Structure formats: structure tokens, C-alpha cells
Amino acid sequence: MPIVAEIFLAARGWGELGYHNSPLACDLHELWSWSAHRMSFEQMIGLVVRASSENGWAIYTFHGINEGHLPTSEFDLTGFLRFLKENEDKVWVAPVCEVAEYIVEARNRLGVCL
């Protein structure tokens, strides 16, 4: 999306469940993300473990908690957050923009141009 690239460092779209972003190859202006609604915390954890083991970047989209638009249950959100806290030495949790800045710097260091 050319207009998005002119204004923003990164932007998310929707992605196929189970396919994460590859930091060296992903389009920072059309990042894949997964809607967490109706997903159990076990499913969320499984996707993080898979992305992490493949050096990928997982982006989750959360909207309502227990109600509202595309809700995620408080139970599942709490279970997922507990896992992330218990594994903070293995899983980096950060806003999209912070991760995108890191990726741009890494690509520049490695001479990767997209």
C-alpha cells in the first residue's frame, strides 16, 4: 500500500492463521496478524511457540474482552498473558512499531533491501 508506506513505518493487515511474519522478508506495510477472538489460550500459546521456534514474528489482534466486537474471553486472555510473563526471557512482547524499528535496523545492518 503506497500511501500507508508514505505515512507509517508499519501497518498490519490480516493473515492466514498459522503463518507468521518473517522479519527479513515481511512487508512492513502489510503485516500478517491473527484475530484472537474465539481462540483458546492454548491455541494462542501454540502459535507463539511455533513462530518463535521458526524465528518469526506473531501479531495478535484483540478487540473486546468477554463482549463487544470480536471478543476474547478474559479466561483465555489471562492464560495467554500468564504464559508470556512466565516466558519473558524467551518471547519478546512489544508494540508493532517498536518491533518494526528493530527490523528496519537489522535489515540495514545486514544489507537486506526489500
Short mmCIF file of C-alpha atoms in Angstrom, two decimals:
data_model
loop_
_atom_site.label_atom_id
_atom_site.label_comp_id
_atom_site.label_asym_id
_atom_site.label_seq_id
_atom_site.Cartn_x
_atom_site.Cartn_y
_atom_site.Cartn_z
CA MET A 1 0.00 0.00 0.00
CA PRO A 2 1.97 3.02 -1.20
CA ILE A 3 0.04 5.63 0.82
CA VAL A 4 0.49 3.61 4.02
CA ALA A 5 4.23 3.31 3.37
CA GLU A 6 4.49 7.09 2.94
CA ILE A 7 2.88 7.79 6.31
CA PHE A 8 3.60 4.83 8.61
CA LEU A 9 6.64 2.71 9.45
CA ALA A 10 4.44 -0.38 9.69
CA ALA A 11 0.82 -1.46 9.35
CA ARG A 12 -0.99 -4.71 9.95
CA GLY A 13 -3.48 -6.48 7.78
CA TRP A 14 -4.98 -9.94 8.23
CA GLY A 15 -3.06 -13.14 7.83
CA GLU A 16 -3.59 -16.84 7.41
CA LEU A 17 -3.80 -18.49 10.80
CA GLY A 18 -0.58 -20.36 11.44
CA TYR A 19 1.58 -18.25 9.14
CA HIS A 20 3.73 -15.73 10.96
CA ASN A 21 5.75 -12.78 9.68
CA SER A 22 9.34 -13.44 8.63
CA PRO A 23 11.37 -10.48 9.95
CA LEU A 24 13.77 -10.45 7.00
CA ALA A 25 11.11 -10.90 4.31
CA CYS A 26 7.81 -9.48 5.56
CA ASP A 27 6.22 -6.38 4.03
CA LEU A 28 6.18 -3.96 6.97
CA HIS A 29 3.16 -2.21 5.46
CA GLU A 30 1.05 -5.36 5.13
CA LEU A 31 1.94 -7.37 8.23
CA TRP A 32 0.01 -10.54 8.93
CA SER A 33 -1.93 -10.60 12.17
CA TRP A 34 -4.27 -13.05 13.81
CA SER A 35 -7.58 -12.20 15.39
CA ALA A 36 -7.64 -13.70 18.88
CA HIS A 37 -11.44 -13.88 19.12
CA ARG A 38 -12.74 -17.38 19.80
CA MET A 39 -9.15 -18.59 20.23
CA SER A 40 -8.26 -20.52 23.37
CA PHE A 41 -5.17 -19.52 25.30
CA GLU A 42 -3.68 -22.89 24.35
CA GLN A 43 -4.10 -22.03 20.66
CA MET A 44 -2.54 -18.59 21.19
CA ILE A 45 0.40 -20.15 23.02
CA GLY A 46 0.85 -22.78 20.31
CA LEU A 47 1.09 -20.13 17.61
CA VAL A 48 3.65 -18.15 19.63
CA VAL A 49 5.75 -21.26 20.23
CA ARG A 50 5.67 -22.11 16.53
CA ALA A 51 6.53 -18.57 15.41
CA SER A 52 9.32 -18.35 17.98
CA SER A 53 10.83 -21.70 17.01
CA GLU A 54 10.89 -20.54 13.36
CA ASN A 55 12.32 -17.08 14.24
CA GLY A 56 9.04 -15.49 13.21
CA TRP A 57 7.00 -12.53 14.37
CA ALA A 58 3.47 -13.15 15.62
CA ILE A 59 0.96 -10.30 15.79
CA TYR A 60 -2.35 -10.78 17.58
CA THR A 61 -5.38 -8.53 17.21
CA PHE A 62 -7.54 -8.12 20.31
CA HIS A 63 -10.79 -6.18 20.42
CA GLY A 64 -13.44 -6.78 23.08
CA ILE A 65 -12.86 -8.74 26.27
CA ASN A 66 -15.80 -11.03 27.12
CA GLU A 67 -18.16 -8.92 24.98
CA GLY A 68 -18.35 -6.43 22.16
CA HIS A 69 -16.72 -6.69 18.75
CA LEU A 70 -14.73 -9.90 18.16
CA PRO A 71 -14.45 -10.74 21.86
CA THR A 72 -11.76 -12.78 23.56
CA SER A 73 -12.63 -14.36 26.88
CA GLU A 74 -10.96 -12.94 29.95
CA PHE A 75 -10.02 -16.51 30.90
CA ASP A 76 -8.14 -17.08 27.63
CA LEU A 77 -6.51 -13.65 27.63
CA THR A 78 -5.32 -14.18 31.22
CA GLY A 79 -3.93 -17.62 30.40
CA PHE A 80 -2.09 -16.23 27.38
CA LEU A 81 -0.67 -13.28 29.32
CA ARG A 82 0.44 -15.61 32.12
CA PHE A 83 2.36 -17.70 29.57
CA LEU A 84 4.00 -14.58 28.09
CA LYS A 85 5.03 -13.36 31.55
CA GLU A 86 6.44 -16.77 32.50
CA ASN A 87 8.43 -16.82 29.25
CA GLU A 88 9.51 -13.19 29.01
CA ASP A 89 13.14 -14.32 28.72
CA LYS A 90 12.23 -16.32 25.57
CA VAL A 91 9.43 -14.29 23.95
CA TRP A 92 9.75 -10.59 23.14
CA VAL A 93 6.45 -8.74 23.57
CA ALA A 94 6.40 -5.21 22.14
CA PRO A 95 4.22 -2.83 20.13
CA VAL A 96 4.28 -3.32 16.35
CA CYS A 97 6.13 -0.03 15.80
CA GLU A 98 8.94 -1.00 18.20
CA VAL A 99 9.44 -4.36 16.50
CA ALA A 100 9.29 -2.71 13.06
CA GLU A 101 12.01 -0.23 14.07
CA TYR A 102 14.19 -3.13 15.22
CA ILE A 103 13.60 -4.99 11.95
CA VAL A 104 14.49 -1.94 9.85
CA GLU A 105 17.74 -1.53 11.81
CA ALA A 106 18.56 -5.25 11.47
CA ARG A 107 17.84 -5.23 7.74
CA ASN A 108 20.08 -2.18 7.32
CA ARG A 109 22.92 -3.86 9.26
CA LEU A 110 22.58 -6.98 7.13
CA GLY A 111 22.21 -5.08 3.86
CA VAL A 112 18.75 -6.54 3.21
CA CYS A 113 16.70 -4.37 0.87
CA LEU A 114 13.04 -5.04 0.14
#
